[in-house]
């Protein structure tokens, strides 16, 4: 079986390469990135996939800089929508399966509440925290309504893949961290030079270790259970909770202040509540994701080489 990874040097691409190495012989993995295969170039995509007789394409390539997408809209759509479209058309022509990785930011994140109206707290932050506790994580069939260019371009990518290639797996993930720039590494770096940090406490989601997502994807491609999936580590938290857990696990003494989204303005609008339910994986007995805290602890252990190199030996607080 020949598997083609696009965006193979990104966080998920690297995690998949590691996962396929663990599995061994069954798969021949071809890893490409922008330099070797630009997914926005249809002719190049067609030539490459046909020449390499690819059986499965896992598209890890994306424009993932959420704020930059707001000002580079055309580029965002080229990479997040046109790219997956190109791959899907050729996969359909050659009978290959395609995995398109998507995002929790396809949801509007207005609270998906069960009983939120019962909460009448004055304080905005506290009120949002209470609402999050009463919310139901989004299922695959819930109505999408992205709020940012990143979200809309990724949604278009999903729709094009769904329409153009029958053998598709669309897997939405969230708050990904692995080998690359991510929230965990940013927090560890910031803690070196700051005694106090302000972290958003009113956006809720699922921190997800790229390794856990790679395991789920490798399981899925062995099936013919095509469709849309949510794939995130188990449990919901805010960025504040996430940061606090990172410092707790590393034994780092830093004061973390919980702030609202309004106090931490960014170019792209983020959903308040984009927690995902791995419903379709669960009902088919395929949900292999761990609680996010457990996966995070594993990552912090596995990432010590980066920490030693980049945190000047201050990795234990
Ligand atoms: N990161 C998150 O928090 C997050 C959350 C939800 C969903 N996701 C989704 O998960 C998937 C994997 O994310 P990730 O964090 O692994 O992304 P990543 O680390 O940013 O990697 C993306 C890779 O795509 C490459 N790329 C960009 N344009 C390309 C093009 N035209 N042709 C080929 N390759 C191109 C990038 O290369 P350059 O570096 O050279 O540009 C990079 O190596 C994406 O679909 C993303 O939307 C991510």
mmCIF file of C-alpha atoms and ligand atoms in Angstrom:
data_model
loop_
_atom_site.group_PDB
_atom_site.id
_atom_site.type_symbol
_atom_site.label_atom_id
_atom_site.label_comp_id
_atom_site.label_asym_id
_atom_site.label_seq_id
_atom_site.Cartn_x
_atom_site.Cartn_y
_atom_site.Cartn_z
ATOM 1 C CA UNK A 1 0.000 0.000 0.000
ATOM 2 C CA UNK A 2 1.445 3.350 -1.009
ATOM 3 C CA UNK A 3 0.557 6.244 1.249
ATOM 4 C CA UNK A 4 1.258 9.817 0.215
ATOM 5 C CA UNK A 5 1.598 12.454 2.921
ATOM 6 C CA UNK A 6 1.262 16.060 1.836
ATOM 7 C CA UNK A 7 2.522 18.728 4.230
ATOM 8 C CA UNK A 8 4.690 15.936 5.636
ATOM 9 C CA UNK A 9 6.994 18.270 7.612
ATOM 10 C CA UNK A 10 4.152 19.765 9.656
ATOM 11 C CA UNK A 11 3.100 18.575 13.115
ATOM 12 C CA UNK A 12 0.662 15.935 11.913
ATOM 13 C CA UNK A 13 2.858 14.880 8.993
ATOM 14 C CA UNK A 14 5.763 14.135 11.350
ATOM 15 C CA UNK A 15 3.480 12.263 13.774
ATOM 16 C CA UNK A 16 2.149 10.125 10.908
ATOM 17 C CA UNK A 17 5.646 9.312 9.673
ATOM 18 C CA UNK A 18 6.520 8.125 13.190
ATOM 19 C CA UNK A 19 3.338 6.083 13.426
ATOM 20 C CA UNK A 20 3.901 4.397 10.047
ATOM 21 C CA UNK A 21 7.492 3.618 11.081
ATOM 22 C CA UNK A 22 6.147 1.822 14.168
ATOM 23 C CA UNK A 23 3.739 -0.236 12.048
ATOM 24 C CA UNK A 24 6.463 -1.279 9.629
ATOM 25 C CA UNK A 25 6.286 -3.022 6.288
ATOM 26 C CA UNK A 26 2.608 -2.895 5.266
ATOM 27 C CA UNK A 27 2.813 0.701 4.081
ATOM 28 C CA UNK A 28 5.251 2.421 1.787
ATOM 29 C CA UNK A 29 5.119 6.065 2.851
ATOM 30 C CA UNK A 30 6.018 8.922 0.532
ATOM 31 C CA UNK A 31 6.304 12.156 2.451
ATOM 32 C CA UNK A 32 6.123 15.422 0.528
ATOM 33 C CA UNK A 33 5.976 19.065 1.485
ATOM 34 C CA UNK A 34 5.580 22.379 -0.308
ATOM 35 C CA UNK A 35 8.994 22.039 -2.034
ATOM 36 C CA UNK A 36 8.286 18.602 -3.474
ATOM 37 C CA UNK A 37 4.528 18.739 -4.009
ATOM 38 C CA UNK A 38 2.596 21.992 -3.965
ATOM 39 C CA UNK A 39 -1.002 20.884 -3.520
ATOM 40 C CA UNK A 40 -2.314 24.117 -5.055
ATOM 41 C CA UNK A 41 -0.816 23.119 -8.434
ATOM 42 C CA UNK A 42 -3.311 20.771 -10.121
ATOM 43 C CA UNK A 43 -0.986 19.541 -12.901
ATOM 44 C CA UNK A 44 1.768 18.758 -10.416
ATOM 45 C CA UNK A 45 -0.662 16.931 -8.136
ATOM 46 C CA UNK A 46 -2.021 14.871 -11.026
ATOM 47 C CA UNK A 47 1.394 13.946 -12.360
ATOM 48 C CA UNK A 48 2.784 13.073 -8.918
ATOM 49 C CA UNK A 49 -0.123 10.900 -7.781
ATOM 50 C CA UNK A 50 -0.320 9.006 -11.064
ATOM 51 C CA UNK A 51 3.457 8.522 -11.401
ATOM 52 C CA UNK A 52 3.716 7.205 -7.833
ATOM 53 C CA UNK A 53 0.659 4.910 -8.104
ATOM 54 C CA UNK A 54 -0.664 6.156 -4.795
ATOM 55 C CA UNK A 55 -3.332 4.151 -2.915
ATOM 56 C CA UNK A 56 -4.032 6.583 -0.075
ATOM 57 C CA UNK A 57 -3.477 10.328 0.262
ATOM 58 C CA UNK A 58 -3.363 11.890 3.724
ATOM 59 C CA UNK A 59 -3.544 15.632 3.300
ATOM 60 C CA UNK A 60 -1.680 17.245 6.196
ATOM 61 C CA UNK A 61 -0.909 20.393 4.190
ATOM 62 C CA UNK A 62 -2.775 23.499 5.266
ATOM 63 C CA UNK A 63 -2.513 27.206 5.931
ATOM 64 C CA UNK A 64 -2.777 26.879 9.699
ATOM 65 C CA UNK A 65 -1.857 30.410 10.782
ATOM 66 C CA UNK A 66 -5.389 31.392 11.773
ATOM 67 C CA UNK A 67 -4.724 35.132 12.156
ATOM 68 C CA UNK A 68 -2.607 35.410 9.014
ATOM 69 C CA UNK A 69 -5.436 33.832 6.986
ATOM 70 C CA UNK A 70 -7.516 36.974 7.655
ATOM 71 C CA UNK A 71 -5.098 39.141 5.694
ATOM 72 C CA UNK A 72 -4.000 36.479 3.181
ATOM 73 C CA UNK A 73 -7.476 35.311 2.226
ATOM 74 C CA UNK A 74 -6.692 34.173 -1.305
ATOM 75 C CA UNK A 75 -3.688 32.144 -0.161
ATOM 76 C CA UNK A 76 -5.784 30.591 2.609
ATOM 77 C CA UNK A 77 -8.406 29.439 0.091
ATOM 78 C CA UNK A 78 -5.738 28.220 -2.334
ATOM 79 C CA UNK A 79 -4.124 25.983 0.277
ATOM 80 C CA UNK A 80 -7.161 25.006 2.371
ATOM 81 C CA UNK A 81 -9.768 24.626 -0.410
ATOM 82 C CA UNK A 82 -8.171 24.443 -3.882
ATOM 83 C CA UNK A 83 -5.395 22.121 -2.648
ATOM 84 C CA UNK A 84 -7.716 19.461 -1.182
ATOM 85 C CA UNK A 85 -9.936 19.806 -4.261
ATOM 86 C CA UNK A 86 -6.972 19.003 -6.528
ATOM 87 C CA UNK A 87 -6.081 15.962 -4.455
ATOM 88 C CA UNK A 88 -9.707 14.773 -4.335
ATOM 89 C CA UNK A 89 -10.201 14.975 -8.113
ATOM 90 C CA UNK A 90 -7.089 12.919 -8.809
ATOM 91 C CA UNK A 91 -7.821 10.427 -5.995
ATOM 92 C CA UNK A 92 -11.235 9.803 -7.560
ATOM 93 C CA UNK A 93 -9.628 9.291 -10.995
ATOM 94 C CA UNK A 94 -7.102 6.731 -9.726
ATOM 95 C CA UNK A 95 -9.406 5.058 -7.168
ATOM 96 C CA UNK A 96 -7.366 6.192 -4.155
ATOM 97 C CA UNK A 97 -8.655 6.957 -0.670
ATOM 98 C CA UNK A 98 -8.222 10.474 0.685
ATOM 99 C CA UNK A 99 -7.968 11.750 4.244
ATOM 100 C CA UNK A 100 -8.727 15.447 4.585
ATOM 101 C CA UNK A 101 -7.873 16.921 7.981
ATOM 102 C CA UNK A 102 -10.155 19.716 9.097
ATOM 103 C CA UNK A 103 -10.856 21.810 12.150
ATOM 104 C CA UNK A 104 -13.155 22.617 15.060
ATOM 105 C CA UNK A 105 -13.205 26.199 13.697
ATOM 106 C CA UNK A 106 -15.873 25.136 11.167
ATOM 107 C CA UNK A 107 -18.314 25.644 14.062
ATOM 108 C CA UNK A 108 -19.434 29.093 15.105
ATOM 109 C CA UNK A 109 -18.792 28.247 18.730
ATOM 110 C CA UNK A 110 -21.699 30.211 20.006
ATOM 111 C CA UNK A 111 -22.593 28.112 22.976
ATOM 112 C CA UNK A 112 -24.130 24.839 21.917
ATOM 113 C CA UNK A 113 -26.001 24.754 25.166
ATOM 114 C CA UNK A 114 -28.459 22.391 26.708
ATOM 115 C CA UNK A 115 -29.673 24.707 29.460
ATOM 116 C CA UNK A 116 -27.587 27.844 29.142
ATOM 117 C CA UNK A 117 -30.569 30.117 29.548
ATOM 118 C CA UNK A 118 -30.804 29.042 33.166
ATOM 119 C CA UNK A 119 -27.452 30.698 33.842
ATOM 120 C CA UNK A 120 -27.838 34.348 34.553
ATOM 121 C CA UNK A 121 -24.462 35.300 35.944
ATOM 122 C CA UNK A 122 -23.417 38.915 35.590
ATOM 123 C CA UNK A 123 -19.767 38.399 35.104
ATOM 124 C CA UNK A 124 -18.963 37.580 31.465
ATOM 125 C CA UNK A 125 -16.025 35.278 32.108
ATOM 126 C CA UNK A 126 -17.755 33.329 34.852
ATOM 127 C CA UNK A 127 -20.940 33.158 32.825
ATOM 128 C CA UNK A 128 -19.099 31.689 29.828
ATOM 129 C CA UNK A 129 -17.364 29.141 32.045
ATOM 130 C CA UNK A 130 -20.720 28.093 33.486
ATOM 131 C CA UNK A 131 -22.229 27.859 30.007
ATOM 132 C CA UNK A 132 -19.346 25.708 28.789
ATOM 133 C CA UNK A 133 -20.036 23.259 31.615
ATOM 134 C CA UNK A 134 -23.621 22.931 30.398
ATOM 135 C CA UNK A 135 -22.722 22.641 26.728
ATOM 136 C CA UNK A 136 -22.737 19.601 24.537
ATOM 137 C CA UNK A 137 -19.655 19.001 22.378
ATOM 138 C CA UNK A 138 -20.352 19.297 18.647
ATOM 139 C CA UNK A 139 -21.183 16.114 16.758
ATOM 140 C CA UNK A 140 -20.311 15.502 13.121
ATOM 141 C CA UNK A 141 -23.864 16.277 11.961
ATOM 142 C CA UNK A 142 -24.216 19.547 13.856
ATOM 143 C CA UNK A 143 -24.646 22.677 11.791
ATOM 144 C CA UNK A 144 -21.403 24.328 10.746
ATOM 145 C CA UNK A 145 -20.978 28.109 10.628
ATOM 146 C CA UNK A 146 -17.332 29.185 10.581
ATOM 147 C CA UNK A 147 -16.401 32.642 11.842
ATOM 148 C CA UNK A 148 -12.950 33.148 10.335
ATOM 149 C CA UNK A 149 -11.248 32.912 6.937
ATOM 150 C CA UNK A 150 -9.349 29.901 8.227
ATOM 151 C CA UNK A 151 -12.633 28.221 9.185
ATOM 152 C CA UNK A 152 -14.475 29.076 5.963
ATOM 153 C CA UNK A 153 -11.574 27.997 3.765
ATOM 154 C CA UNK A 154 -11.228 24.701 5.647
ATOM 155 C CA UNK A 155 -14.964 24.110 5.349
ATOM 156 C CA UNK A 156 -14.789 24.646 1.597
ATOM 157 C CA UNK A 157 -11.945 22.112 1.518
ATOM 158 C CA UNK A 158 -14.164 19.605 3.347
ATOM 159 C CA UNK A 159 -17.061 20.147 0.957
ATOM 160 C CA UNK A 160 -14.939 19.806 -2.162
ATOM 161 C CA UNK A 161 -13.363 16.583 -0.940
ATOM 162 C CA UNK A 162 -16.749 15.177 0.072
ATOM 163 C CA UNK A 163 -18.216 16.011 -3.339
ATOM 164 C CA UNK A 164 -15.319 15.025 -5.555
ATOM 165 C CA UNK A 165 -13.953 11.788 -4.086
ATOM 166 C CA UNK A 166 -16.158 8.928 -2.960
ATOM 167 C CA UNK A 167 -13.508 7.262 -0.809
ATOM 168 C CA UNK A 168 -13.056 10.120 1.639
ATOM 169 C CA UNK A 169 -12.397 10.452 5.334
ATOM 170 C CA UNK A 170 -12.788 13.977 6.663
ATOM 171 C CA UNK A 171 -11.428 14.238 10.164
ATOM 172 C CA UNK A 172 -11.876 17.388 12.190
ATOM 173 C CA UNK A 173 -9.363 17.944 14.937
ATOM 174 C CA UNK A 174 -8.464 20.784 17.307
ATOM 175 C CA UNK A 175 -5.766 22.545 19.332
ATOM 176 C CA UNK A 176 -3.079 20.313 17.873
ATOM 177 C CA UNK A 177 0.418 20.016 19.311
ATOM 178 C CA UNK A 178 3.352 17.885 18.241
ATOM 179 C CA UNK A 179 6.679 18.489 16.542
ATOM 180 C CA UNK A 180 6.444 22.175 15.570
ATOM 181 C CA UNK A 181 5.244 25.530 16.817
ATOM 182 C CA UNK A 182 2.322 25.054 19.153
ATOM 183 C CA UNK A 183 0.640 26.371 22.293
ATOM 184 C CA UNK A 184 2.549 24.066 24.664
ATOM 185 C CA UNK A 185 5.945 25.196 23.440
ATOM 186 C CA UNK A 186 4.805 28.830 23.385
ATOM 187 C CA UNK A 187 3.706 28.624 27.026
ATOM 188 C CA UNK A 188 6.982 26.982 28.073
ATOM 189 C CA UNK A 189 8.959 29.696 26.284
ATOM 190 C CA UNK A 190 6.886 32.522 27.768
ATOM 191 C CA UNK A 191 7.279 31.116 31.264
ATOM 192 C CA UNK A 192 11.031 31.583 30.967
ATOM 193 C CA UNK A 193 10.787 35.345 30.809
ATOM 194 C CA UNK A 194 7.485 36.097 32.586
ATOM 195 C CA UNK A 195 6.394 35.544 36.170
ATOM 196 C CA UNK A 196 2.776 36.167 35.185
ATOM 197 C CA UNK A 197 0.864 35.266 32.015
ATOM 198 C CA UNK A 198 -2.589 36.268 30.771
ATOM 199 C CA UNK A 199 -4.386 33.361 29.102
ATOM 200 C CA UNK A 200 -7.872 33.285 27.599
ATOM 201 C CA UNK A 201 -10.311 31.545 29.915
ATOM 202 C CA UNK A 202 -13.514 31.753 27.867
ATOM 203 C CA UNK A 203 -12.652 29.678 24.792
ATOM 204 C CA UNK A 204 -13.195 25.952 25.184
ATOM 205 C CA UNK A 205 -11.914 23.070 23.106
ATOM 206 C CA UNK A 206 -9.913 19.848 23.087
ATOM 207 C CA UNK A 207 -6.099 19.948 23.211
ATOM 208 C CA UNK A 208 -5.004 17.110 20.934
ATOM 209 C CA UNK A 209 -1.629 15.410 20.670
ATOM 210 C CA UNK A 210 -0.689 14.881 17.010
ATOM 211 C CA UNK A 211 0.489 11.374 17.900
ATOM 212 C CA UNK A 212 -3.026 10.393 19.048
ATOM 213 C CA UNK A 213 -4.541 11.822 15.871
ATOM 214 C CA UNK A 214 -2.031 9.894 13.754
ATOM 215 C CA UNK A 215 -3.075 6.629 15.455
ATOM 216 C CA UNK A 216 -6.741 7.337 14.706
ATOM 217 C CA UNK A 217 -6.016 8.174 11.059
ATOM 218 C CA UNK A 218 -3.960 5.027 10.522
ATOM 219 C CA UNK A 219 -6.824 2.978 11.981
ATOM 220 C CA UNK A 220 -9.386 4.670 9.747
ATOM 221 C CA UNK A 221 -7.516 4.217 6.475
ATOM 222 C CA UNK A 222 -7.585 0.471 7.011
ATOM 223 C CA UNK A 223 -11.384 0.592 6.762
ATOM 224 C CA UNK A 224 -13.905 1.552 4.148
ATOM 225 C CA UNK A 225 -15.920 3.537 6.685
ATOM 226 C CA UNK A 226 -15.893 6.740 4.684
ATOM 227 C CA UNK A 227 -17.420 9.944 6.009
ATOM 228 C CA UNK A 228 -16.936 12.805 8.428
ATOM 229 C CA UNK A 229 -15.272 12.259 11.800
ATOM 230 C CA UNK A 230 -14.318 14.253 14.844
ATOM 231 C CA UNK A 231 -10.923 13.252 16.214
ATOM 232 C CA UNK A 232 -9.691 14.995 19.347
ATOM 233 C CA UNK A 233 -8.336 13.976 22.725
ATOM 234 C CA UNK A 234 -11.066 13.389 25.278
ATOM 235 C CA UNK A 235 -12.286 16.156 27.575
ATOM 236 C CA UNK A 236 -12.956 19.868 27.255
ATOM 237 C CA UNK A 237 -10.949 22.719 28.713
ATOM 238 C CA UNK A 238 -10.147 26.385 28.205
ATOM 239 C CA UNK A 239 -6.794 27.739 27.037
ATOM 240 C CA UNK A 240 -6.335 28.838 30.669
ATOM 241 C CA UNK A 241 -6.909 25.264 31.926
ATOM 242 C CA UNK A 242 -4.548 23.967 29.234
ATOM 243 C CA UNK A 243 -1.785 26.411 30.231
ATOM 244 C CA UNK A 244 -2.255 25.684 33.927
ATOM 245 C CA UNK A 245 -1.936 21.947 33.318
ATOM 246 C CA UNK A 246 1.260 22.404 31.279
ATOM 247 C CA UNK A 247 2.890 24.325 34.151
ATOM 248 C CA UNK A 248 1.584 21.893 36.763
ATOM 249 C CA UNK A 249 2.986 18.888 34.892
ATOM 250 C CA UNK A 250 6.341 20.619 34.378
ATOM 251 C CA UNK A 251 6.479 21.923 37.944
ATOM 252 C CA UNK A 252 6.878 25.497 36.710
ATOM 253 C CA UNK A 253 5.935 28.273 39.086
ATOM 254 C CA UNK A 254 4.202 30.969 37.034
ATOM 255 C CA UNK A 255 1.042 32.913 37.814
ATOM 256 C CA UNK A 256 -1.617 32.401 35.147
ATOM 257 C CA UNK A 257 -4.366 35.016 34.914
ATOM 258 C CA UNK A 258 -7.666 34.074 33.310
ATOM 259 C CA UNK A 259 -8.778 36.725 30.797
ATOM 260 C CA UNK A 260 -11.695 37.121 28.388
ATOM 261 C CA UNK A 261 -11.440 37.046 24.588
ATOM 262 C CA UNK A 262 -12.164 40.786 24.598
ATOM 263 C CA UNK A 263 -9.037 41.337 26.691
ATOM 264 C CA UNK A 264 -6.921 39.370 24.238
ATOM 265 C CA UNK A 265 -8.007 40.657 20.835
ATOM 266 C CA UNK A 266 -6.728 38.781 17.774
ATOM 267 C CA UNK A 267 -7.366 39.413 14.045
ATOM 268 C CA UNK A 268 -9.429 36.227 13.582
ATOM 269 C CA UNK A 269 -12.564 35.565 15.573
ATOM 270 C CA UNK A 270 -12.370 32.321 17.558
ATOM 271 C CA UNK A 271 -15.304 30.229 18.723
ATOM 272 C CA UNK A 272 -16.105 30.365 22.435
ATOM 273 C CA UNK A 273 -17.051 26.724 22.460
ATOM 274 C CA UNK A 274 -15.710 24.371 19.809
ATOM 275 C CA UNK A 275 -15.354 21.186 21.801
ATOM 276 C CA UNK A 276 -15.836 18.163 19.544
ATOM 277 C CA UNK A 277 -17.481 14.822 20.308
ATOM 278 C CA UNK A 278 -15.764 11.874 18.579
ATOM 279 C CA UNK A 279 -19.243 10.474 18.110
ATOM 280 C CA UNK A 280 -18.745 8.633 14.806
ATOM 281 C CA UNK A 281 -15.537 7.003 16.012
ATOM 282 C CA UNK A 282 -17.199 6.001 19.281
ATOM 283 C CA UNK A 283 -20.248 4.321 17.735
ATOM 284 C CA UNK A 284 -18.007 2.215 15.514
ATOM 285 C CA UNK A 285 -15.650 1.201 18.323
ATOM 286 C CA UNK A 286 -12.796 3.219 16.803
ATOM 287 C CA UNK A 287 -12.245 5.935 19.394
ATOM 288 C CA UNK A 288 -8.657 5.478 20.549
ATOM 289 C CA UNK A 289 -8.155 9.011 21.920
ATOM 290 C CA UNK A 290 -6.916 9.463 25.494
ATOM 291 C CA UNK A 291 -7.995 12.131 27.986
ATOM 292 C CA UNK A 292 -6.192 15.332 27.007
ATOM 293 C CA UNK A 293 -4.312 15.530 30.328
ATOM 294 C CA UNK A 294 -2.828 12.049 29.818
ATOM 295 C CA UNK A 295 -1.769 12.803 26.246
ATOM 296 C CA UNK A 296 -0.239 16.108 27.347
ATOM 297 C CA UNK A 297 1.852 14.391 30.034
ATOM 298 C CA UNK A 298 3.102 11.922 27.421
ATOM 299 C CA UNK A 299 3.976 14.772 25.032
ATOM 300 C CA UNK A 300 5.880 16.721 27.673
ATOM 301 C CA UNK A 301 7.973 13.608 28.354
ATOM 302 C CA UNK A 302 8.549 12.934 24.653
ATOM 303 C CA UNK A 303 9.464 16.553 23.883
ATOM 304 C CA UNK A 304 12.400 16.866 26.291
ATOM 305 C CA UNK A 305 14.989 17.178 23.499
ATOM 306 C CA UNK A 306 13.276 20.329 22.205
ATOM 307 C CA UNK A 307 12.883 21.638 25.751
ATOM 308 C CA UNK A 308 16.557 21.092 26.548
ATOM 309 C CA UNK A 309 17.614 22.796 23.343
ATOM 310 C CA UNK A 310 15.231 25.743 23.567
ATOM 311 C CA UNK A 311 14.613 26.417 27.223
ATOM 312 C CA UNK A 312 18.212 26.674 28.334
ATOM 313 C CA UNK A 313 17.945 23.892 30.886
ATOM 314 C CA UNK A 314 15.073 25.590 32.723
ATOM 315 C CA UNK A 315 12.635 22.817 31.904
ATOM 316 C CA UNK A 316 11.769 21.877 35.446
ATOM 317 C CA UNK A 317 10.743 25.246 36.738
HETATM 318 N N1 LIG B 1 -2.499 23.183 14.420
HETATM 319 C C1 LIG B 1 -3.716 23.163 14.964
HETATM 320 O O1 LIG B 1 -3.922 23.613 16.107
HETATM 321 C C2 LIG B 1 -4.875 22.574 14.205
HETATM 322 C C3 LIG B 1 -6.154 22.634 14.766
HETATM 323 C C4 LIG B 1 -7.230 22.108 14.044
HETATM 324 C C5 LIG B 1 -7.010 21.514 12.818
HETATM 325 N N2 LIG B 1 -5.769 21.474 12.308
HETATM 326 C C6 LIG B 1 -5.572 20.870 10.976
HETATM 327 O O2 LIG B 1 -4.699 19.766 11.128
HETATM 328 C C7 LIG B 1 -3.919 19.620 9.935
HETATM 329 C C8 LIG B 1 -2.457 19.498 10.303
HETATM 330 O O3 LIG B 1 -2.070 20.675 11.018
HETATM 331 P P1 LIG B 1 -0.569 20.898 11.503
HETATM 332 O O4 LIG B 1 -0.630 21.609 12.809
HETATM 333 O O5 LIG B 1 0.199 19.624 11.374
HETATM 334 O O6 LIG B 1 -0.089 21.957 10.397
HETATM 335 P P2 LIG B 1 1.364 22.568 10.190
HETATM 336 O O7 LIG B 1 2.296 22.100 11.237
HETATM 337 O O8 LIG B 1 1.168 24.031 9.970
HETATM 338 O O9 LIG B 1 1.816 21.901 8.809
HETATM 339 C C9 LIG B 1 1.243 22.228 7.589
HETATM 340 C C10 LIG B 1 2.217 21.872 6.515
HETATM 341 O O10 LIG B 1 1.627 22.163 5.234
HETATM 342 C C11 LIG B 1 2.656 22.687 4.420
HETATM 343 N N3 LIG B 1 2.086 23.423 3.290
HETATM 344 C C12 LIG B 1 1.590 24.689 3.269
HETATM 345 N N4 LIG B 1 1.191 25.000 2.013
HETATM 346 C C13 LIG B 1 1.426 23.925 1.241
HETATM 347 C C14 LIG B 1 1.221 23.638 -0.123
HETATM 348 N N5 LIG B 1 0.692 24.538 -0.962
HETATM 349 N N6 LIG B 1 1.582 22.420 -0.599
HETATM 350 C C15 LIG B 1 2.138 21.499 0.230
HETATM 351 N N7 LIG B 1 2.347 21.718 1.535
HETATM 352 C C16 LIG B 1 2.008 22.909 2.040
HETATM 353 C C17 LIG B 1 3.432 23.577 5.362
HETATM 354 O O11 LIG B 1 4.678 23.893 4.805
HETATM 355 P P3 LIG B 1 5.354 25.314 5.178
HETATM 356 O O12 LIG B 1 5.638 25.263 6.647
HETATM 357 O O13 LIG B 1 6.553 25.334 4.300
HETATM 358 O O14 LIG B 1 4.333 26.366 4.823
HETATM 359 C C18 LIG B 1 3.521 22.672 6.588
HETATM 360 O O15 LIG B 1 4.624 21.785 6.506
HETATM 361 C C19 LIG B 1 -4.278 20.810 9.049
HETATM 362 O O16 LIG B 1 -5.239 20.413 8.099
HETATM 363 C C20 LIG B 1 -4.901 21.806 10.003
HETATM 364 O O17 LIG B 1 -5.819 22.658 9.361
HETATM 365 C C21 LIG B 1 -4.683 21.987 12.962
#
